[in-house]
Amino acid sequence: MYRQKQRITLTAALALVPLAAACGSEQAGSTSAAAQKPVTGVHWTVDSLTVDGKEHDAPTDAHVTIDDSGKAQGNYGCNHFSARAAFDGDRIRLSDATVTEMACEDAPMTFEENLARTLADGPLKTEVSGDRLTLTTGAGDTVRLTEEQDAPLYGTKWTVTALGEGEVAESLPKSAEGRAYLTFEEKPGKVSGRLACNKVNAEATVRDGRITLGTASTTRMMCEASLMDAEKRLLRLFDGTVSYRLEHRTLTLTSENGESVTATAGK
């Protein structure tokens, strides 16, 4: 888990190479004739990056998606990005990136800088084999990615990773990492899990992008102060209605007063 606390603001912080217009008759997102599936419309999780012959494992959150309209977005390892994408046969060029401004620990930030630089070093050759995608620069550096399926709202263990208020998000304290989670059940319409310290159960009715949460029933354990503080913030979601946004394997719950909870699906 990488700790981060920063106001999220889009900025053209990374200067990528100019966009080259797609040419030829290839359809957007097409790959070589031997490709099993197109590059577009898939959530590609970054597995590793090889630069100058040295391989680097990717942080958990690093991913890329590209749609048919020519938009790419994802996460470099710490910060989210969006960019323009242009195809020319089995090659893709990414440009005009905008990036959020969040500070993480040294490891993901170093990986992020290298990944951003590599993705900007277009055109990149695309090779698809089954559920794997490889992007290769002209210099031979590579980004290896794997297709990852979307997580369903119901039946998934959603591990809480951050708490937010307005535009500011803060990761959980170290002591709470991996402890708080929620699981929604369509029938009989309930949510259960753990709130950093205590277990919780409540009714949960999902309708039209919103979840109405009933009164929380919890155990009565006492934990250290940092866990109890996180638990109190999570408890404020109950006895009310929250909006929810599900993006691939990330779930965001937002209360009517602007407090939010971000959770990710387990592998």
PDB file of C-alpha atoms in Angstrom:
ATOM      1  CA  MET A   1       0.000   0.000   0.000  1.00  0.00           C
ATOM      2  CA  TYR A   2       1.407   3.355  -0.953  1.00  0.00           C
ATOM      3  CA  ARG A   3       0.528   6.299   1.224  1.00  0.00           C
ATOM      4  CA  GLN A   4      -0.679   9.416  -0.468  1.00  0.00           C
ATOM      5  CA  LYS A   5      -2.253  12.674   0.627  1.00  0.00           C
ATOM      6  CA  GLN A   6      -2.642  15.472  -1.841  1.00  0.00           C
ATOM      7  CA  ARG A   7      -5.280  17.594  -3.524  1.00  0.00           C
ATOM      8  CA  ILE A   8      -6.011  16.035  -6.880  1.00  0.00           C
ATOM      9  CA  THR A   9      -5.518  18.503  -9.719  1.00  0.00           C
ATOM     10  CA  LEU A  10      -5.147  17.818 -13.412  1.00  0.00           C
ATOM     11  CA  THR A  11      -2.061  19.340 -14.924  1.00  0.00           C
ATOM     12  CA  ALA A  12      -0.050  18.908 -18.082  1.00  0.00           C
ATOM     13  CA  ALA A  13       2.960  18.154 -15.910  1.00  0.00           C
ATOM     14  CA  LEU A  14       4.571  15.603 -18.183  1.00  0.00           C
ATOM     15  CA  ALA A  15       5.476  16.898 -21.607  1.00  0.00           C
ATOM     16  CA  LEU A  16       4.893  14.058 -24.009  1.00  0.00           C
ATOM     17  CA  VAL A  17       5.843  13.943 -27.656  1.00  0.00           C
ATOM     18  CA  PRO A  18       3.397  15.572 -30.128  1.00  0.00           C
ATOM     19  CA  LEU A  19       0.517  13.540 -31.460  1.00  0.00           C
ATOM     20  CA  ALA A  20       1.026  11.932 -34.846  1.00  0.00           C
ATOM     21  CA  ALA A  21      -2.166  11.460 -36.833  1.00  0.00           C
ATOM     22  CA  ALA A  22      -3.183   7.882 -37.503  1.00  0.00           C
ATOM     23  CA  CYS A  23      -2.785   6.943 -41.124  1.00  0.00           C
ATOM     24  CA  GLY A  24      -3.608   4.014 -43.345  1.00  0.00           C
ATOM     25  CA  SER A  25      -6.815   2.045 -43.292  1.00  0.00           C
ATOM     26  CA  GLU A  26      -6.324   0.275 -39.963  1.00  0.00           C
ATOM     27  CA  GLN A  27      -9.220   0.606 -37.532  1.00  0.00           C
ATOM     28  CA  ALA A  28      -8.515   2.338 -34.226  1.00  0.00           C
ATOM     29  CA  GLY A  29      -7.237  -0.146 -31.708  1.00  0.00           C
ATOM     30  CA  SER A  30      -6.263  -2.768 -34.251  1.00  0.00           C
ATOM     31  CA  THR A  31      -3.092  -4.785 -33.808  1.00  0.00           C
ATOM     32  CA  SER A  32      -1.197  -7.112 -36.084  1.00  0.00           C
ATOM     33  CA  ALA A  33      -3.111  -9.697 -38.097  1.00  0.00           C
ATOM     34  CA  ALA A  34      -2.138 -12.393 -35.589  1.00  0.00           C
ATOM     35  CA  ALA A  35      -3.666 -10.521 -32.651  1.00  0.00           C
ATOM     36  CA  GLN A  36      -6.322 -12.373 -30.702  1.00  0.00           C
ATOM     37  CA  LYS A  37      -8.132  -9.219 -29.536  1.00  0.00           C
ATOM     38  CA  PRO A  38      -7.928  -5.447 -30.076  1.00  0.00           C
ATOM     39  CA  VAL A  39      -5.939  -3.210 -27.774  1.00  0.00           C
ATOM     40  CA  THR A  40      -8.890  -0.900 -27.139  1.00  0.00           C
ATOM     41  CA  GLY A  41     -11.730  -1.507 -24.705  1.00  0.00           C
ATOM     42  CA  VAL A  42      -9.581  -3.570 -22.337  1.00  0.00           C
ATOM     43  CA  HIS A  43      -8.285  -2.791 -18.846  1.00  0.00           C
ATOM     44  CA  TRP A  44      -4.578  -3.571 -19.104  1.00  0.00           C
ATOM     45  CA  THR A  45      -2.791  -4.025 -15.778  1.00  0.00           C
ATOM     46  CA  VAL A  46       0.911  -3.179 -15.990  1.00  0.00           C
ATOM     47  CA  ASP A  47       3.001  -6.166 -14.889  1.00  0.00           C
ATOM     48  CA  SER A  48       6.497  -4.877 -15.507  1.00  0.00           C
ATOM     49  CA  LEU A  49       8.655  -2.339 -17.301  1.00  0.00           C
ATOM     50  CA  THR A  50      12.021  -3.088 -18.891  1.00  0.00           C
ATOM     51  CA  VAL A  51      14.309  -0.112 -19.523  1.00  0.00           C
ATOM     52  CA  ASP A  52      17.912  -0.439 -20.751  1.00  0.00           C
ATOM     53  CA  GLY A  53      17.692  -4.196 -20.191  1.00  0.00           C
ATOM     54  CA  LYS A  54      16.625  -3.914 -16.520  1.00  0.00           C
ATOM     55  CA  GLU A  55      13.187  -5.184 -15.531  1.00  0.00           C
ATOM     56  CA  HIS A  56      11.102  -3.375 -12.889  1.00  0.00           C
ATOM     57  CA  ASP A  57       7.964  -4.848 -11.287  1.00  0.00           C
ATOM     58  CA  ALA A  58       4.948  -2.538 -11.409  1.00  0.00           C
ATOM     59  CA  PRO A  59       3.086  -1.163  -8.374  1.00  0.00           C
ATOM     60  CA  THR A  60      -0.376  -2.660  -7.854  1.00  0.00           C
ATOM     61  CA  ASP A  61      -2.338   0.285  -9.267  1.00  0.00           C
ATOM     62  CA  ALA A  62      -0.453   0.731 -12.559  1.00  0.00           C
ATOM     63  CA  HIS A  63      -2.777   0.226 -15.548  1.00  0.00           C
ATOM     64  CA  VAL A  64      -3.784   1.545 -18.971  1.00  0.00           C
ATOM     65  CA  THR A  65      -7.075   1.600 -20.889  1.00  0.00           C
ATOM     66  CA  ILE A  66      -7.609   2.919 -24.424  1.00  0.00           C
ATOM     67  CA  ASP A  67     -10.992   3.541 -26.040  1.00  0.00           C
ATOM     68  CA  ASP A  68     -12.024   3.683 -29.688  1.00  0.00           C
ATOM     69  CA  SER A  69     -12.359   7.475 -29.622  1.00  0.00           C
ATOM     70  CA  GLY A  70      -8.605   7.904 -29.182  1.00  0.00           C
ATOM     71  CA  LYS A  71      -8.447   8.466 -25.422  1.00  0.00           C
ATOM     72  CA  ALA A  72      -6.034   6.652 -23.112  1.00  0.00           C
ATOM     73  CA  GLN A  73      -6.195   6.769 -19.341  1.00  0.00           C
ATOM     74  CA  GLY A  74      -4.806   4.889 -16.403  1.00  0.00           C
ATOM     75  CA  ASN A  75      -2.345   5.058 -13.543  1.00  0.00           C
ATOM     76  CA  TYR A  76       1.447   5.328 -13.774  1.00  0.00           C
ATOM     77  CA  GLY A  77       1.939   3.662 -10.378  1.00  0.00           C
ATOM     78  CA  CYS A  78       0.963   6.574  -8.146  1.00  0.00           C
ATOM     79  CA  ASN A  79      -0.787   9.214 -10.252  1.00  0.00           C
ATOM     80  CA  HIS A  80      -3.688   8.885 -12.665  1.00  0.00           C
ATOM     81  CA  PHE A  81      -3.261  10.140 -16.215  1.00  0.00           C
ATOM     82  CA  SER A  82      -5.204  10.667 -19.409  1.00  0.00           C
ATOM     83  CA  ALA A  83      -3.749  11.132 -22.885  1.00  0.00           C
ATOM     84  CA  ARG A  84      -4.544  11.089 -26.584  1.00  0.00           C
ATOM     85  CA  ALA A  85      -3.953   7.862 -28.496  1.00  0.00           C
ATOM     86  CA  ALA A  86      -3.345   7.505 -32.238  1.00  0.00           C
ATOM     87  CA  PHE A  87      -2.926   4.185 -34.047  1.00  0.00           C
ATOM     88  CA  ASP A  88      -0.996   3.457 -37.228  1.00  0.00           C
ATOM     89  CA  GLY A  89      -1.270  -0.244 -38.002  1.00  0.00           C
ATOM     90  CA  ASP A  90       0.177  -2.166 -35.070  1.00  0.00           C
ATOM     91  CA  ARG A  91       1.757   0.937 -33.533  1.00  0.00           C
ATOM     92  CA  ILE A  92       0.345   3.454 -31.090  1.00  0.00           C
ATOM     93  CA  ARG A  93       1.473   6.920 -30.096  1.00  0.00           C
ATOM     94  CA  LEU A  94       0.371   8.562 -26.810  1.00  0.00           C
ATOM     95  CA  SER A  95       0.524  12.329 -26.338  1.00  0.00           C
ATOM     96  CA  ASP A  96      -0.817  15.382 -24.487  1.00  0.00           C
ATOM     97  CA  ALA A  97      -0.965  13.702 -21.080  1.00  0.00           C
ATOM     98  CA  THR A  98      -2.636  15.282 -18.075  1.00  0.00           C
ATOM     99  CA  VAL A  99      -1.630  13.896 -14.687  1.00  0.00           C
ATOM    100  CA  THR A 100      -2.908  14.122 -11.118  1.00  0.00           C
ATOM    101  CA  GLU A 101      -0.558  15.459  -8.448  1.00  0.00           C
ATOM    102  CA  MET A 102      -0.291  12.917  -5.647  1.00  0.00           C
ATOM    103  CA  ALA A 103       2.862  12.140  -3.710  1.00  0.00           C
ATOM    104  CA  CYS A 104       3.722   8.504  -3.001  1.00  0.00           C
ATOM    105  CA  GLU A 105       6.745   6.709  -1.604  1.00  0.00           C
ATOM    106  CA  ASP A 106       9.970   6.633  -3.612  1.00  0.00           C
ATOM    107  CA  ALA A 107       9.470   3.225  -5.259  1.00  0.00           C
ATOM    108  CA  PRO A 108       6.171   3.922  -7.064  1.00  0.00           C
ATOM    109  CA  MET A 109       7.267   7.461  -7.936  1.00  0.00           C
ATOM    110  CA  THR A 110      10.460   6.183  -9.581  1.00  0.00           C
ATOM    111  CA  PHE A 111       8.515   3.538 -11.499  1.00  0.00           C
ATOM    112  CA  GLU A 112       5.969   6.171 -12.499  1.00  0.00           C
ATOM    113  CA  GLU A 113       8.609   8.464 -13.989  1.00  0.00           C
ATOM    114  CA  ASN A 114      10.094   5.611 -16.022  1.00  0.00           C
ATOM    115  CA  LEU A 115       6.689   4.356 -17.213  1.00  0.00           C
ATOM    116  CA  ALA A 116       5.530   7.845 -18.229  1.00  0.00           C
ATOM    117  CA  ARG A 117       8.750   8.376 -20.174  1.00  0.00           C
ATOM    118  CA  THR A 118       8.464   4.987 -21.902  1.00  0.00           C
ATOM    119  CA  LEU A 119       4.819   5.434 -22.896  1.00  0.00           C
ATOM    120  CA  ALA A 120       5.742   8.821 -24.365  1.00  0.00           C
ATOM    121  CA  ASP A 121       8.556   7.294 -26.408  1.00  0.00           C
ATOM    122  CA  GLY A 122       6.291   6.489 -29.334  1.00  0.00           C
ATOM    123  CA  PRO A 123       5.383   5.106 -31.649  1.00  0.00           C
ATOM    124  CA  LEU A 124       5.071   1.929 -29.585  1.00  0.00           C
ATOM    125  CA  LYS A 125       4.727  -1.456 -31.265  1.00  0.00           C
ATOM    126  CA  THR A 126       1.751  -3.432 -29.893  1.00  0.00           C
ATOM    127  CA  GLU A 127       1.777  -7.222 -29.625  1.00  0.00           C
ATOM    128  CA  VAL A 128      -1.211  -9.117 -28.220  1.00  0.00           C
ATOM    129  CA  SER A 129      -0.983 -12.763 -27.231  1.00  0.00           C
ATOM    130  CA  GLY A 130      -4.015 -14.163 -25.451  1.00  0.00           C
ATOM    131  CA  ASP A 131      -4.614 -11.904 -22.447  1.00  0.00           C
ATOM    132  CA  ARG A 132      -1.135 -10.323 -22.633  1.00  0.00           C
ATOM    133  CA  LEU A 133      -0.084  -7.077 -24.304  1.00  0.00           C
ATOM    134  CA  THR A 134       3.483  -5.924 -24.917  1.00  0.00           C
ATOM    135  CA  LEU A 135       4.361  -2.346 -25.884  1.00  0.00           C
ATOM    136  CA  THR A 136       7.850  -1.879 -27.319  1.00  0.00           C
ATOM    137  CA  THR A 137       9.713   1.347 -28.047  1.00  0.00           C
ATOM    138  CA  GLY A 138      12.034   1.860 -30.978  1.00  0.00           C
ATOM    139  CA  ALA A 139      14.967   1.479 -28.565  1.00  0.00           C
ATOM    140  CA  GLY A 140      13.691  -1.913 -27.372  1.00  0.00           C
ATOM    141  CA  ASP A 141      12.295  -0.901 -23.956  1.00  0.00           C
ATOM    142  CA  THR A 142       9.088  -2.783 -23.130  1.00  0.00           C
ATOM    143  CA  VAL A 143       5.931  -2.483 -21.057  1.00  0.00           C
ATOM    144  CA  ARG A 144       4.250  -5.815 -20.309  1.00  0.00           C
ATOM    145  CA  LEU A 145       0.561  -5.823 -19.431  1.00  0.00           C
ATOM    146  CA  THR A 146      -2.208  -8.333 -18.678  1.00  0.00           C
ATOM    147  CA  GLU A 147      -5.951  -8.033 -19.269  1.00  0.00           C
ATOM    148  CA  GLU A 148      -7.887  -7.788 -16.016  1.00  0.00           C
ATOM    149  CA  GLN A 149     -11.638  -8.365 -15.733  1.00  0.00           C
ATOM    150  CA  ASP A 150     -13.988  -5.900 -14.039  1.00  0.00           C
ATOM    151  CA  ALA A 151     -15.008  -6.686 -10.468  1.00  0.00           C
ATOM    152  CA  PRO A 152     -18.752  -6.968  -9.696  1.00  0.00           C
ATOM    153  CA  LEU A 153     -20.248  -4.863  -6.920  1.00  0.00           C
ATOM    154  CA  TYR A 154     -21.820  -7.914  -5.266  1.00  0.00           C
ATOM    155  CA  GLY A 155     -19.754 -10.673  -3.719  1.00  0.00           C
ATOM    156  CA  THR A 156     -16.446  -8.809  -3.989  1.00  0.00           C
ATOM    157  CA  LYS A 157     -14.318  -8.106  -0.941  1.00  0.00           C
ATOM    158  CA  TRP A 158     -13.763  -4.347  -1.236  1.00  0.00           C
ATOM    159  CA  THR A 159     -10.700  -3.420   0.803  1.00  0.00           C
ATOM    160  CA  VAL A 160     -10.764   0.214   1.922  1.00  0.00           C
ATOM    161  CA  THR A 161      -7.670   2.098   0.787  1.00  0.00           C
ATOM    162  CA  ALA A 162      -8.500   5.783   1.311  1.00  0.00           C
ATOM    163  CA  LEU A 163     -10.870   8.189   3.025  1.00  0.00           C
ATOM    164  CA  GLY A 164     -11.703  11.539   1.498  1.00  0.00           C
ATOM    165  CA  GLU A 165     -13.505  14.796   2.010  1.00  0.00           C
ATOM    166  CA  GLY A 166     -14.260  17.010  -0.954  1.00  0.00           C
ATOM    167  CA  GLU A 167     -11.295  16.907  -3.337  1.00  0.00           C
ATOM    168  CA  VAL A 168      -8.783  15.695  -0.737  1.00  0.00           C
ATOM    169  CA  ALA A 169      -8.128  11.965  -0.322  1.00  0.00           C
ATOM    170  CA  GLU A 170      -5.967  10.415   2.383  1.00  0.00           C
ATOM    171  CA  SER A 171      -4.818   6.828   2.563  1.00  0.00           C
ATOM    172  CA  LEU A 172      -5.587   4.870   5.711  1.00  0.00           C
ATOM    173  CA  PRO A 173      -3.065   4.964   8.551  1.00  0.00           C
ATOM    174  CA  LYS A 174      -0.392   2.279   8.377  1.00  0.00           C
ATOM    175  CA  SER A 175      -1.979   0.310  11.175  1.00  0.00           C
ATOM    176  CA  ALA A 176      -5.292   0.107   9.276  1.00  0.00           C
ATOM    177  CA  GLU A 177      -3.943  -0.952   5.877  1.00  0.00           C
ATOM    178  CA  GLY A 178      -5.689  -4.077   4.624  1.00  0.00           C
ATOM    179  CA  ARG A 179      -7.946  -4.340   7.681  1.00  0.00           C
ATOM    180  CA  ALA A 180     -11.102  -2.463   6.661  1.00  0.00           C
ATOM    181  CA  TYR A 181     -13.313  -4.033   4.004  1.00  0.00           C
ATOM    182  CA  LEU A 182     -16.926  -4.279   2.844  1.00  0.00           C
ATOM    183  CA  THR A 183     -18.798  -7.006   0.952  1.00  0.00           C
ATOM    184  CA  PHE A 184     -22.227  -6.342  -0.586  1.00  0.00           C
ATOM    185  CA  GLU A 185     -24.799  -9.101  -1.064  1.00  0.00           C
ATOM    186  CA  GLU A 186     -27.657  -8.619  -3.512  1.00  0.00           C
ATOM    187  CA  LYS A 187     -29.855 -11.076  -1.632  1.00  0.00           C
ATOM    188  CA  PRO A 188     -30.883 -10.491   1.095  1.00  0.00           C
ATOM    189  CA  GLY A 189     -29.666  -6.927   0.465  1.00  0.00           C
ATOM    190  CA  LYS A 190     -26.969  -6.334   3.041  1.00  0.00           C
ATOM    191  CA  VAL A 191     -23.358  -5.330   3.557  1.00  0.00           C
ATOM    192  CA  SER A 192     -20.879  -6.898   5.946  1.00  0.00           C
ATOM    193  CA  GLY A 193     -17.204  -6.508   6.683  1.00  0.00           C
ATOM    194  CA  ARG A 194     -14.849  -4.822   9.098  1.00  0.00           C
ATOM    195  CA  LEU A 195     -14.365  -1.161   9.939  1.00  0.00           C
ATOM    196  CA  ALA A 196     -10.626  -1.174  10.731  1.00  0.00           C
ATOM    197  CA  CYS A 197     -11.313  -2.586  14.207  1.00  0.00           C
ATOM    198  CA  ASN A 198     -14.847  -3.975  14.561  1.00  0.00           C
ATOM    199  CA  LYS A 199     -16.936  -6.204  12.331  1.00  0.00           C
ATOM    200  CA  VAL A 200     -20.042  -4.616  10.825  1.00  0.00           C
ATOM    201  CA  ASN A 201     -23.375  -5.668   9.310  1.00  0.00           C
ATOM    202  CA  ALA A 202     -26.164  -3.527   7.875  1.00  0.00           C
ATOM    203  CA  GLU A 203     -28.965  -3.518   5.332  1.00  0.00           C
ATOM    204  CA  ALA A 204     -27.913  -2.215   1.916  1.00  0.00           C
ATOM    205  CA  THR A 205     -30.322  -1.370  -0.901  1.00  0.00           C
ATOM    206  CA  VAL A 206     -28.767  -0.589  -4.289  1.00  0.00           C
ATOM    207  CA  ARG A 207     -30.766   1.438  -6.796  1.00  0.00           C
ATOM    208  CA  ASP A 208     -29.974   3.928  -9.584  1.00  0.00           C
ATOM    209  CA  GLY A 209     -26.310   4.431  -8.721  1.00  0.00           C
ATOM    210  CA  ARG A 210     -26.994   4.905  -5.018  1.00  0.00           C
ATOM    211  CA  ILE A 211     -26.816   2.658  -1.957  1.00  0.00           C
ATOM    212  CA  THR A 212     -29.072   3.178   1.041  1.00  0.00           C
ATOM    213  CA  LEU A 213     -27.259   1.874   4.118  1.00  0.00           C
ATOM    214  CA  GLY A 214     -29.147   0.958   7.261  1.00  0.00           C
ATOM    215  CA  THR A 215     -28.060   1.214  10.871  1.00  0.00           C
ATOM    216  CA  ALA A 216     -24.674  -0.418  11.429  1.00  0.00           C
ATOM    217  CA  SER A 217     -24.531  -3.386  13.796  1.00  0.00           C
ATOM    218  CA  THR A 218     -20.972  -3.787  15.075  1.00  0.00           C
ATOM    219  CA  THR A 219     -18.918  -5.728  17.557  1.00  0.00           C
ATOM    220  CA  ARG A 220     -17.597  -3.814  20.572  1.00  0.00           C
ATOM    221  CA  MET A 221     -13.828  -4.244  20.470  1.00  0.00           C
ATOM    222  CA  MET A 222     -11.463  -1.394  21.358  1.00  0.00           C
ATOM    223  CA  CYS A 223      -8.362  -0.868  19.237  1.00  0.00           C
ATOM    224  CA  GLU A 224      -5.578   1.696  19.050  1.00  0.00           C
ATOM    225  CA  ALA A 225      -6.540   5.293  18.399  1.00  0.00           C
ATOM    226  CA  SER A 226      -5.640   5.386  14.688  1.00  0.00           C
ATOM    227  CA  LEU A 227      -7.884   2.396  13.976  1.00  0.00           C
ATOM    228  CA  MET A 228     -10.770   3.822  15.978  1.00  0.00           C
ATOM    229  CA  ASP A 229     -10.485   7.179  14.187  1.00  0.00           C
ATOM    230  CA  ALA A 230     -10.686   5.471  10.783  1.00  0.00           C
ATOM    231  CA  GLU A 231     -13.602   3.383  12.007  1.00  0.00           C
ATOM    232  CA  LYS A 232     -15.562   6.452  13.145  1.00  0.00           C
ATOM    233  CA  ARG A 233     -15.202   7.988   9.696  1.00  0.00           C
ATOM    234  CA  LEU A 234     -16.406   4.796   8.016  1.00  0.00           C
ATOM    235  CA  LEU A 235     -19.380   4.563  10.354  1.00  0.00           C
ATOM    236  CA  ARG A 236     -20.587   7.977   9.143  1.00  0.00           C
ATOM    237  CA  LEU A 237     -21.576   6.335   5.853  1.00  0.00           C
ATOM    238  CA  PHE A 238     -24.316   4.325   7.553  1.00  0.00           C
ATOM    239  CA  ASP A 239     -27.872   5.427   8.315  1.00  0.00           C
ATOM    240  CA  GLY A 240     -27.938   7.290   5.023  1.00  0.00           C
ATOM    241  CA  THR A 241     -27.650   7.124   1.255  1.00  0.00           C
ATOM    242  CA  VAL A 242     -24.353   7.196  -0.638  1.00  0.00           C
ATOM    243  CA  SER A 243     -23.659   7.424  -4.342  1.00  0.00           C
ATOM    244  CA  TYR A 244     -21.287   4.840  -5.746  1.00  0.00           C
ATOM    245  CA  ARG A 245     -18.938   4.727  -8.717  1.00  0.00           C
ATOM    246  CA  LEU A 246     -17.496   1.425  -9.896  1.00  0.00           C
ATOM    247  CA  GLU A 247     -14.503   1.688 -12.206  1.00  0.00           C
ATOM    248  CA  HIS A 248     -13.045  -1.692 -13.086  1.00  0.00           C
ATOM    249  CA  ARG A 249     -11.711  -2.823  -9.688  1.00  0.00           C
ATOM    250  CA  THR A 250     -12.110   0.422  -7.739  1.00  0.00           C
ATOM    251  CA  LEU A 251     -15.254   1.348  -5.811  1.00  0.00           C
ATOM    252  CA  THR A 252     -15.891   4.860  -4.540  1.00  0.00           C
ATOM    253  CA  LEU A 253     -18.695   5.616  -2.062  1.00  0.00           C
ATOM    254  CA  THR A 254     -19.613   9.266  -1.524  1.00  0.00           C
ATOM    255  CA  SER A 255     -22.000  10.512   1.151  1.00  0.00           C
ATOM    256  CA  GLU A 256     -24.365  13.450   0.713  1.00  0.00           C
ATOM    257  CA  ASN A 257     -22.009  15.688   2.718  1.00  0.00           C
ATOM    258  CA  GLY A 258     -19.066  14.939   0.403  1.00  0.00           C
ATOM    259  CA  GLU A 259     -17.182  12.380   2.497  1.00  0.00           C
ATOM    260  CA  SER A 260     -15.871   9.475   0.450  1.00  0.00           C
ATOM    261  CA  VAL A 261     -14.455   5.989   0.812  1.00  0.00           C
ATOM    262  CA  THR A 262     -12.270   4.377  -1.859  1.00  0.00           C
ATOM    263  CA  ALA A 263     -11.893   0.607  -1.937  1.00  0.00           C
ATOM    264  CA  THR A 264     -10.251  -1.870  -4.284  1.00  0.00           C
ATOM    265  CA  ALA A 265     -11.169  -5.421  -5.197  1.00  0.00           C
ATOM    266  CA  GLY A 266      -8.909  -8.229  -4.137  1.00  0.00           C
ATOM    267  CA  LYS A 267      -7.102 -10.215  -6.817  1.00  0.00           C
TER     268      LYS A 267
END
